[in-house]
Coordinates of C-alpha atoms in Angstrom, one line a residue:
M1 CA 50.9 52.6 -3.3
I2 CA 49.6 55.5 -5.5
E3 CA 50.6 55.7 -9.1
L4 CA 50.0 58.2 -11.9
K5 CA 51.0 56.7 -15.3
D6 CA 51.3 59.2 -18.2
V7 CA 48.4 61.2 -16.9
S8 CA 47.1 64.2 -18.8
Y9 CA 44.0 66.1 -18.0
A10 CA 42.2 69.1 -19.5
Y11 CA 39.1 70.7 -17.9
R12 CA 36.1 71.4 -20.1
V13 CA 35.1 75.0 -19.5
T14 CA 33.1 77.6 -21.3
D15 CA 33.9 81.2 -22.3
A16 CA 31.6 84.2 -21.9
D17 CA 29.6 83.2 -25.1
G18 CA 29.0 79.6 -23.9
N19 CA 31.6 78.1 -26.2
V20 CA 33.3 74.9 -24.9
Q21 CA 37.0 75.1 -24.4
M22 CA 39.5 72.7 -23.1
R23 CA 41.9 74.0 -20.5
P24 CA 45.0 71.8 -20.0
A25 CA 45.9 71.2 -16.4
L26 CA 48.2 68.2 -16.3
K27 CA 50.6 67.0 -19.0
K28 CA 52.0 63.4 -19.3
T29 CA 52.6 63.2 -15.6
S30 CA 54.0 60.0 -14.0
L31 CA 54.8 59.6 -10.3
S32 CA 54.6 57.1 -7.5
I33 CA 53.8 57.6 -3.9
R34 CA 54.7 54.9 -1.5
A35 CA 52.3 53.8 1.3
G36 CA 53.0 55.9 4.4
E37 CA 54.9 58.6 2.4
F38 CA 54.3 62.3 3.1
V39 CA 54.4 64.2 -0.2
V40 CA 54.0 68.0 -0.7
L41 CA 52.8 69.3 -4.0
T42 CA 53.7 73.0 -4.6
G43 CA 54.1 75.5 -7.4
G44 CA 52.3 78.4 -8.9
S45 CA 48.6 78.9 -8.9
G46 CA 47.0 76.8 -11.6
C47 CA 50.1 74.7 -12.0
G48 CA 48.3 71.3 -11.6
K49 CA 48.6 70.4 -8.0
T50 CA 44.9 70.7 -7.2
T51 CA 44.2 68.6 -10.3
V52 CA 46.4 65.8 -8.8
C53 CA 44.4 66.0 -5.6
R54 CA 41.2 65.6 -7.5
L55 CA 42.6 62.6 -9.4
L56 CA 43.5 60.9 -6.2
N57 CA 40.2 61.3 -4.5
G58 CA 38.1 60.4 -7.6
L59 CA 36.6 63.9 -8.2
I60 CA 38.2 63.6 -11.6
P61 CA 36.6 62.1 -13.7
H62 CA 33.5 61.4 -11.6
Y63 CA 32.6 65.0 -10.8
F64 CA 34.7 67.4 -12.9
E65 CA 34.2 67.3 -16.6
G66 CA 37.2 67.0 -18.9
E67 CA 39.5 64.8 -20.9
L68 CA 41.6 62.3 -19.0
E69 CA 44.4 60.2 -20.4
G70 CA 46.6 57.7 -18.6
E71 CA 45.9 55.9 -15.4
V72 CA 45.6 56.7 -11.7
L73 CA 46.0 53.6 -9.5
L74 CA 45.3 53.2 -5.8
D75 CA 46.9 49.9 -4.7
G76 CA 46.4 48.7 -8.3
A77 CA 42.8 49.7 -8.6
N78 CA 42.0 52.3 -11.3
V79 CA 40.4 55.2 -9.6
A80 CA 38.5 56.3 -12.8
A81 CA 37.1 52.8 -13.3
Q82 CA 35.6 52.3 -9.8
P83 CA 32.7 54.1 -8.1
I84 CA 33.7 57.2 -6.2
Y85 CA 32.3 55.8 -3.0
E86 CA 34.8 53.0 -3.1
T87 CA 37.7 55.5 -3.4
A88 CA 36.1 57.5 -0.5
K89 CA 36.5 54.5 1.8
R90 CA 40.3 54.8 1.4
V91 CA 40.9 58.5 0.7
G92 CA 39.9 61.4 3.0
S93 CA 39.9 64.9 1.5
V94 CA 40.2 68.5 2.8
F95 CA 39.3 70.9 0.1
Q96 CA 40.7 74.4 -0.5
N97 CA 37.2 75.9 0.1
P98 CA 36.0 73.8 3.1
R99 CA 32.4 75.1 2.8
S100 CA 32.0 73.1 -0.4
Q101 CA 32.4 69.8 1.4
F102 CA 30.0 70.3 4.3
F103 CA 26.7 68.5 4.6
N104 CA 25.4 69.5 8.0
V105 CA 24.4 72.6 9.8
D106 CA 26.2 72.0 13.1
T107 CA 29.9 71.1 13.6
T108 CA 29.6 67.9 15.7
S109 CA 27.3 66.3 13.0
E110 CA 29.7 67.3 10.3
L111 CA 32.6 65.7 12.2
A112 CA 30.6 62.5 12.4
F113 CA 29.3 62.5 8.8
A114 CA 32.0 60.6 7.0
A115 CA 32.3 58.0 9.7
E116 CA 28.5 57.5 9.8
N117 CA 28.5 56.9 6.1
Q118 CA 31.0 54.1 6.7
G119 CA 28.5 52.5 9.0
R120 CA 30.7 52.8 12.1
D121 CA 29.4 52.1 15.6
P122 CA 27.9 55.3 17.0
E123 CA 29.7 55.0 20.3
R124 CA 33.0 54.6 18.5
I125 CA 32.2 57.7 16.5
R126 CA 31.6 59.7 19.7
R127 CA 35.0 58.6 21.0
D128 CA 36.7 59.4 17.8
I129 CA 35.2 62.9 17.7
A130 CA 36.4 63.5 21.3
V131 CA 39.9 62.3 20.4
A132 CA 40.1 64.4 17.2
A133 CA 38.7 67.5 19.0
E134 CA 41.4 67.3 21.6
R135 CA 44.2 66.8 19.2
L136 CA 43.1 69.6 16.8
G137 CA 41.9 72.0 19.5
L138 CA 38.3 71.7 18.3
E139 CA 36.6 71.6 21.7
P140 CA 35.4 75.3 21.5
L141 CA 33.9 74.5 18.1
L142 CA 31.8 71.5 19.0
R143 CA 28.0 71.9 18.8
R144 CA 28.3 75.1 16.9
S145 CA 26.4 76.3 13.9
M146 CA 28.4 75.9 10.7
F147 CA 27.1 79.3 9.6
A148 CA 28.6 81.1 12.7
L149 CA 32.2 79.9 12.0
S150 CA 35.0 82.0 10.5
G151 CA 36.8 80.7 7.4
G152 CA 39.7 79.3 9.5
E153 CA 37.3 77.6 11.9
K154 CA 35.6 75.9 9.0
Q155 CA 39.0 74.7 7.8
K156 CA 39.6 73.2 11.2
I157 CA 36.3 71.3 11.1
A158 CA 37.1 70.0 7.6
C159 CA 40.4 68.6 8.9
G160 CA 38.6 67.2 12.0
S161 CA 36.1 65.3 9.9
V162 CA 39.0 63.6 8.0
A163 CA 40.6 62.7 11.3
V164 CA 37.4 61.1 12.6
A165 CA 37.0 59.1 9.3
D166 CA 40.5 57.6 9.8
S167 CA 41.2 57.1 6.1
D168 CA 44.4 55.3 4.9
V169 CA 45.2 58.1 2.5
V170 CA 44.6 61.8 3.2
V171 CA 44.6 64.4 0.5
L172 CA 44.7 68.1 1.5
D173 CA 44.3 71.1 -0.8
E174 CA 45.7 74.3 0.8
P175 CA 44.6 73.3 4.3
S176 CA 46.5 76.2 5.9
S177 CA 45.2 78.9 3.7
N178 CA 42.8 80.5 6.3
L179 CA 44.4 79.3 9.5
D180 CA 46.0 81.4 12.2
V181 CA 49.3 80.5 13.8
E182 CA 47.7 78.2 16.4
G183 CA 45.6 76.6 13.8
I184 CA 48.7 75.9 11.7
E185 CA 50.4 74.4 14.7
A186 CA 47.4 72.2 15.4
L187 CA 47.3 71.2 11.7
R188 CA 51.0 70.3 11.8
A189 CA 50.5 68.2 14.9
T190 CA 47.7 66.3 13.1
L191 CA 49.9 65.8 10.1
V192 CA 52.7 64.5 12.3
L193 CA 50.3 62.1 14.0
W194 CA 49.0 60.8 10.6
K195 CA 52.5 60.3 9.5
E196 CA 53.4 58.4 12.7
Q197 CA 50.2 56.3 12.1
G198 CA 51.6 55.3 8.7
K199 CA 49.0 57.1 6.7
T200 CA 49.8 58.3 3.2
V201 CA 49.6 62.1 3.1
V202 CA 49.4 64.2 0.0
I203 CA 49.2 67.9 0.6
A204 CA 49.0 70.7 -2.0
E205 CA 50.4 73.9 -0.4
H206 CA 51.9 77.3 -1.0
R207 CA 52.8 77.8 2.6
L208 CA 55.9 75.6 3.2
F209 CA 57.4 76.7 6.5
F210 CA 55.2 74.4 8.7
L211 CA 56.0 71.3 6.5
K212 CA 59.8 71.2 7.2
G213 CA 60.7 68.2 9.2
I214 CA 57.7 66.1 8.2
A215 CA 57.7 66.1 4.4
D216 CA 59.4 63.1 2.8
R217 CA 59.3 64.6 -0.7
V218 CA 58.4 67.9 -2.3
L219 CA 57.2 68.0 -5.9
V220 CA 57.4 71.4 -7.6
F221 CA 54.9 71.8 -10.4
R222 CA 54.9 74.2 -13.3
D223 CA 52.5 74.4 -16.2
G224 CA 51.0 70.9 -15.4
E225 CA 54.4 69.1 -15.1
V226 CA 56.7 68.1 -12.2
V227 CA 59.8 70.2 -12.8
R228 CA 61.7 69.4 -9.6
S229 CA 61.6 66.7 -6.9
L230 CA 63.2 67.4 -3.6
D231 CA 63.8 64.9 -0.8
A232 CA 63.5 66.0 2.9
V233 CA 67.2 67.0 3.1
A234 CA 67.1 69.1 -0.1
F235 CA 63.9 70.8 1.0
A236 CA 65.3 71.7 4.4
M237 CA 68.4 73.3 2.8
L238 CA 66.5 75.5 0.4
T239 CA 67.7 79.1 0.6
P240 CA 65.4 82.1 0.4
E241 CA 67.0 83.0 -3.0
E242 CA 66.3 79.4 -4.3
C243 CA 62.6 79.7 -3.1
V244 CA 62.1 83.0 -4.9
G245 CA 63.8 81.5 -8.0
M246 CA 61.3 78.7 -8.1
G247 CA 58.4 81.0 -7.2
L248 CA 57.9 79.4 -3.8
R249 CA 56.9 80.8 -0.4
A250 CA 59.5 81.0 2.4
T251 CA 60.5 77.8 4.1
D252 CA 61.5 79.7 7.2
L253 CA 59.6 82.8 8.5
N254 CA 62.8 84.0 10.2
S255 CA 64.2 84.6 6.7
V256 CA 61.4 87.0 5.7
A257 CA 62.9 90.5 5.0
F258 CA 61.0 93.6 6.1
P259 CA 61.6 97.1 4.6
A260 CA 62.3 99.9 7.0
H261 CA 59.3 102.2 7.7
S262 CA 59.2 105.6 9.3
I263 CA 56.3 107.0 11.3
D264 CA 54.7 110.0 9.7
E265 CA 51.8 112.3 10.6
S266 CA 49.2 111.1 8.0
P267 CA 45.5 112.1 8.3
V268 CA 43.5 109.3 9.9
V269 CA 40.2 107.5 9.5
I270 CA 38.6 107.2 12.9
L271 CA 36.3 104.5 14.0
K272 CA 34.1 105.6 16.9
D273 CA 32.1 103.3 19.2
V274 CA 31.9 100.5 16.6
S275 CA 30.2 97.4 18.0
F276 CA 28.4 94.3 16.8
H277 CA 27.3 91.2 18.7
Y278 CA 26.2 87.8 17.5
T279 CA 25.3 86.8 21.1
K280 CA 25.8 88.4 24.5
E281 CA 29.1 86.4 24.8
S282 CA 30.5 86.9 21.3
G283 CA 30.9 90.0 19.2
M284 CA 33.1 93.1 18.7
D285 CA 33.6 96.3 20.7
I286 CA 35.9 99.0 19.4
P287 CA 35.5 102.3 21.3
S288 CA 38.1 104.1 19.1
L289 CA 40.5 103.1 16.4
S290 CA 42.6 105.4 14.1
L291 CA 43.7 104.1 10.7
P292 CA 46.3 106.2 8.8
Q293 CA 44.7 107.5 5.7
G294 CA 46.4 106.7 2.4
Q295 CA 48.3 103.8 4.0
I296 CA 48.1 100.0 4.2
T297 CA 47.0 98.7 7.6
V298 CA 46.9 95.0 8.2
V299 CA 44.6 93.4 10.8
I300 CA 46.0 90.3 12.5
G301 CA 44.7 88.0 15.2
R302 CA 43.6 84.5 15.9
N303 CA 40.7 82.9 14.0
G304 CA 37.5 84.2 15.5
A305 CA 39.1 87.3 17.0
G306 CA 36.6 89.5 15.1
K307 CA 38.7 90.6 12.1
S308 CA 36.1 89.7 9.4
T309 CA 33.3 91.1 11.7
L310 CA 35.2 94.4 11.8
A311 CA 35.5 94.4 8.0
R312 CA 31.8 93.8 7.4
A313 CA 30.8 96.4 10.0
L314 CA 33.1 99.1 8.5
C315 CA 31.6 98.4 5.0
G316 CA 28.1 98.8 6.3
L317 CA 27.2 95.1 5.5
N318 CA 26.4 94.3 9.1
R319 CA 23.1 96.2 9.4
R320 CA 22.9 95.7 13.2
A321 CA 26.4 97.1 13.7
K322 CA 26.6 100.4 15.7
G323 CA 29.0 103.2 15.4
S324 CA 30.4 105.7 13.0
V325 CA 33.5 106.6 10.9
V326 CA 35.1 110.0 10.7
L327 CA 36.4 110.4 7.2
G328 CA 37.8 113.7 5.9
G329 CA 36.3 115.5 8.8
E330 CA 32.8 114.1 8.1
T331 CA 31.1 111.8 10.6
I332 CA 29.5 108.9 8.7
P333 CA 27.2 106.3 10.3
L334 CA 28.2 102.7 9.5
S335 CA 25.0 102.2 7.6
R336 CA 26.2 104.7 5.0
M337 CA 29.7 103.4 4.6
L338 CA 28.9 101.0 1.7
S339 CA 29.2 103.9 -0.7
R340 CA 32.7 104.7 0.5
C341 CA 34.1 101.2 0.9
Y342 CA 34.7 98.1 -1.1
L343 CA 35.2 94.7 0.5
V344 CA 36.9 91.6 -1.0
M345 CA 35.4 88.8 1.0
Q346 CA 37.3 85.9 2.5
D347 CA 35.2 83.5 0.4
V348 CA 35.2 85.2 -3.0
N349 CA 32.6 82.8 -4.3
H350 CA 30.1 85.0 -2.5
Q351 CA 30.8 87.9 -4.8
L352 CA 31.3 86.4 -8.3
F353 CA 28.1 86.8 -10.3
T354 CA 28.8 87.1 -14.0
D355 CA 29.8 84.8 -16.8
S356 CA 33.3 86.2 -17.5
A357 CA 36.2 87.6 -15.5
L358 CA 36.1 90.7 -17.6
E359 CA 32.4 91.4 -17.0
E360 CA 32.9 90.6 -13.3
V361 CA 35.4 93.5 -13.0
R362 CA 33.5 95.7 -15.4
I363 CA 30.4 95.9 -13.2
S364 CA 32.6 97.3 -10.4
V365 CA 33.7 100.3 -12.5
P366 CA 31.9 103.4 -11.2
E367 CA 28.9 104.5 -13.3
T368 CA 30.5 107.9 -13.7
V369 CA 33.1 106.4 -16.0
P370 CA 32.0 106.8 -19.7
E371 CA 30.7 103.6 -21.3
K372 CA 33.5 103.5 -23.9
L373 CA 36.1 103.5 -21.1
R374 CA 34.5 100.9 -18.8
E375 CA 36.0 97.9 -20.5
E376 CA 39.5 99.6 -20.7
K377 CA 39.4 100.2 -16.9
A378 CA 38.3 96.6 -16.3
R379 CA 41.2 95.2 -18.4
E380 CA 43.7 97.5 -16.7
A381 CA 42.6 96.1 -13.3
L382 CA 42.9 92.5 -14.5
R383 CA 46.3 93.4 -15.9
L384 CA 47.5 94.6 -12.5
V385 CA 46.8 91.2 -10.9
G386 CA 48.0 89.1 -13.9
M387 CA 44.6 87.9 -15.0
E388 CA 44.1 89.6 -18.4
E389 CA 44.6 86.3 -20.3
F390 CA 41.7 84.8 -18.4
S391 CA 39.3 87.7 -19.1
E392 CA 36.9 85.6 -21.1
Q393 CA 36.8 82.7 -18.7
H394 CA 33.8 82.0 -16.5
P395 CA 34.9 83.0 -12.9
M396 CA 33.6 79.7 -11.4
A397 CA 35.9 77.8 -13.8
L398 CA 39.0 79.4 -12.4
S399 CA 41.2 78.1 -9.6
G400 CA 40.8 79.4 -6.1
G401 CA 43.8 81.7 -6.4
Q402 CA 42.6 83.0 -9.8
K403 CA 39.1 83.8 -8.4
Q404 CA 40.9 85.7 -5.6
R405 CA 42.7 87.8 -8.1
V406 CA 39.5 88.5 -10.1
A407 CA 37.9 89.8 -6.9
I408 CA 41.0 92.0 -6.1
A409 CA 40.8 93.4 -9.7
S410 CA 37.1 94.3 -9.0
A411 CA 38.2 96.2 -5.9
I412 CA 40.8 98.1 -7.9
A413 CA 38.2 99.0 -10.6
A414 CA 35.7 100.1 -8.0
N415 CA 37.9 103.1 -7.1
K416 CA 36.4 103.6 -3.6
E417 CA 38.1 105.6 -0.8
I418 CA 38.5 102.7 1.5
L419 CA 39.4 99.2 0.2
I420 CA 39.2 96.2 2.5
F421 CA 40.7 92.8 1.7
D422 CA 39.9 89.8 3.8
E423 CA 42.7 87.2 3.3
P424 CA 43.6 88.4 -0.2
T425 CA 46.5 86.0 -0.6
S426 CA 44.9 82.7 0.6
G427 CA 45.6 80.2 -2.1
L428 CA 48.2 82.4 -3.8
D429 CA 51.7 81.4 -4.7
Y430 CA 54.8 83.6 -4.1
V431 CA 54.6 85.3 -7.5
H432 CA 51.0 86.2 -7.3
M433 CA 51.3 87.2 -3.6
R434 CA 54.0 89.6 -4.7
Q435 CA 51.8 90.8 -7.5
T436 CA 48.9 91.4 -5.0
A437 CA 51.3 93.3 -2.8
D438 CA 52.4 95.5 -5.7
A439 CA 48.7 96.1 -6.6
L440 CA 48.0 97.2 -3.0
Q441 CA 51.0 99.5 -3.0
A442 CA 49.8 101.0 -6.3
L443 CA 46.4 101.7 -4.8
R444 CA 48.1 103.2 -1.7
D445 CA 50.1 105.5 -4.0
L446 CA 46.7 106.7 -5.5
G447 CA 45.7 107.8 -2.0
K448 CA 43.5 104.9 -1.1
T449 CA 43.1 103.8 2.5
I450 CA 43.6 100.0 2.6
L451 CA 42.7 97.5 5.3
V452 CA 44.1 94.0 4.9
I453 CA 43.0 91.1 7.1
T454 CA 45.7 88.5 6.9
H455 CA 47.5 85.5 8.5
D456 CA 50.3 86.0 6.0
V457 CA 53.5 87.5 7.4
E458 CA 55.1 87.4 3.9
L459 CA 52.4 89.7 2.6
I460 CA 52.9 92.0 5.5
A461 CA 56.6 92.2 4.9
L462 CA 56.0 93.1 1.2
C463 CA 53.6 96.0 1.7
A464 CA 52.2 96.8 5.1
D465 CA 52.7 100.2 6.8
N466 CA 50.8 99.5 10.0
V467 CA 49.5 96.6 12.1
V468 CA 46.3 96.3 14.2
R469 CA 46.0 93.2 16.3
M470 CA 42.6 92.0 17.4
D471 CA 41.8 89.6 20.3
D472 CA 38.4 88.5 21.5
G473 CA 36.6 91.2 19.5
R474 CA 38.7 94.1 20.8
I475 CA 41.8 96.0 19.7
A476 CA 44.8 94.5 21.5
E477 CA 47.5 96.8 20.0
S478 CA 48.2 99.0 17.0
Y479 CA 51.6 100.0 15.7
C480 CA 53.7 101.0 12.7
V481 CA 55.8 98.4 10.9
N482 CA 59.2 99.8 11.7
V483 CA 62.5 98.3 12.9
E484 CA 61.5 98.5 16.5
N485 CA 58.2 96.7 16.0
V486 CA 59.2 93.9 13.5
P487 CA 60.3 91.5 16.3
R488 CA 56.9 91.5 18.1
L489 CA 55.1 91.1 14.8
V490 CA 57.2 88.1 13.7
S491 CA 57.1 86.6 17.2
F492 CA 53.3 86.7 17.0
F493 CA 53.4 84.6 13.8
L494 CA 56.0 82.3 15.3
N495 CA 53.8 82.0 18.4
Q496 CA 56.6 82.7 20.8
P497 CA 57.5 85.5 23.2
A498 CA 58.7 88.8 21.6
Q499 CA 62.5 88.8 21.1
Q500 CA 65.0 89.7 18.5
P501 CA 64.6 87.0 15.9
A502 CA 66.9 86.6 12.9
V503 CA 64.7 88.8 10.6
A504 CA 66.3 90.9 7.9
V505 CA 65.2 94.5 7.8
T506 CA 66.1 96.1 4.5
T507 CA 66.6 99.8 3.9

């Protein structure tokens, strides 16, 4: 039994001047979770669901600084009063950013790490790793360098390490955020297994479609409070309109509505003989690819298909990448593309450097902009993504979704010709996903060529003009998002043969 009794929590953060501020995250929250219950926490970014996860695994108050009122009880024991290693024996965690929970440089050692710390027999650990690898589809990832994994592959390893540890309670914070369709199916299978094994599962999620049929209860948070509690039946019966009204993602991908698109003869950006290889067996080879100029093209594909490698090569960040880009009739070597492109990385922590969100965006404003206008441009970009009220906050004190929006604002402010976004809506709720889509469309209307790497069919429906699908480091297909092509796009995300699904196409 897990109990929260009148729990309030506020994070201790600092502003750009180093002044301490308290940022409320949870307000007088009381709830009970029965042993073996599967509970979903959802709601807008920054609504308090991640804070609940941190309370359950002991990171609050043992790691994060702040003010805690009330009690968090795990089978009667006060989590705040006992050492965090005692809580860790019972509670396994998967963080929103899996990189922050890794301790080893290779995948197999990472899978064994938590079990080794429990003093488990080495032979049993090896057996448990084999079982977890089979159930989660991790065999291709065993004995790999952690530094060679994509974001989605890292997420799979994080889930696998919890499976090997075999905790009674499992707490997951946005575990599907960087997973492809097969990864989500593997995650769902693992969640079903844990539920059948009688484990207590608490999962904070924006993506809801894969949780139908396994969630016992869904708690909707807003501004640090539970505003609605849905049982399994009520959750399954939610309509698309009700989801939008609560600011929630779709519970059924077949209900996602696509606008009609027409094919036009836009100028194109041409990639020629682009290649990059990590080893002889893995890498990327693209003899030719045309991207419509001044449009939004999404790149889809399984985890490890080469999407992020393409993005880094196109931006000139992979110095060993070969090839060139034809832009406006000019042939440009990849090594010189950094001055023409801006990339928002999959892990935005890699590109947050300053002590305030405003300054973070301000440094991206081109030097040609007069000094007196630079702050105005930065604030305008923050306003576009709904982050102006956090302008004085330290970027690393923000939630994952808020960090993502600061990075997107930086891309807007940079005003480059080609803007590339690697998973820009991972960790975002419906409202901020729609806000991101609106920002991308505004950039497109300004004539920017936009490339978006995503596993998010809802984002594609909101703003995409074209689709490029990658597979094994190569271009598998490329097409316009129009009435004829929507079925094969949606069937890819549903992981089923192309057919005419019940997908609305609006005109």
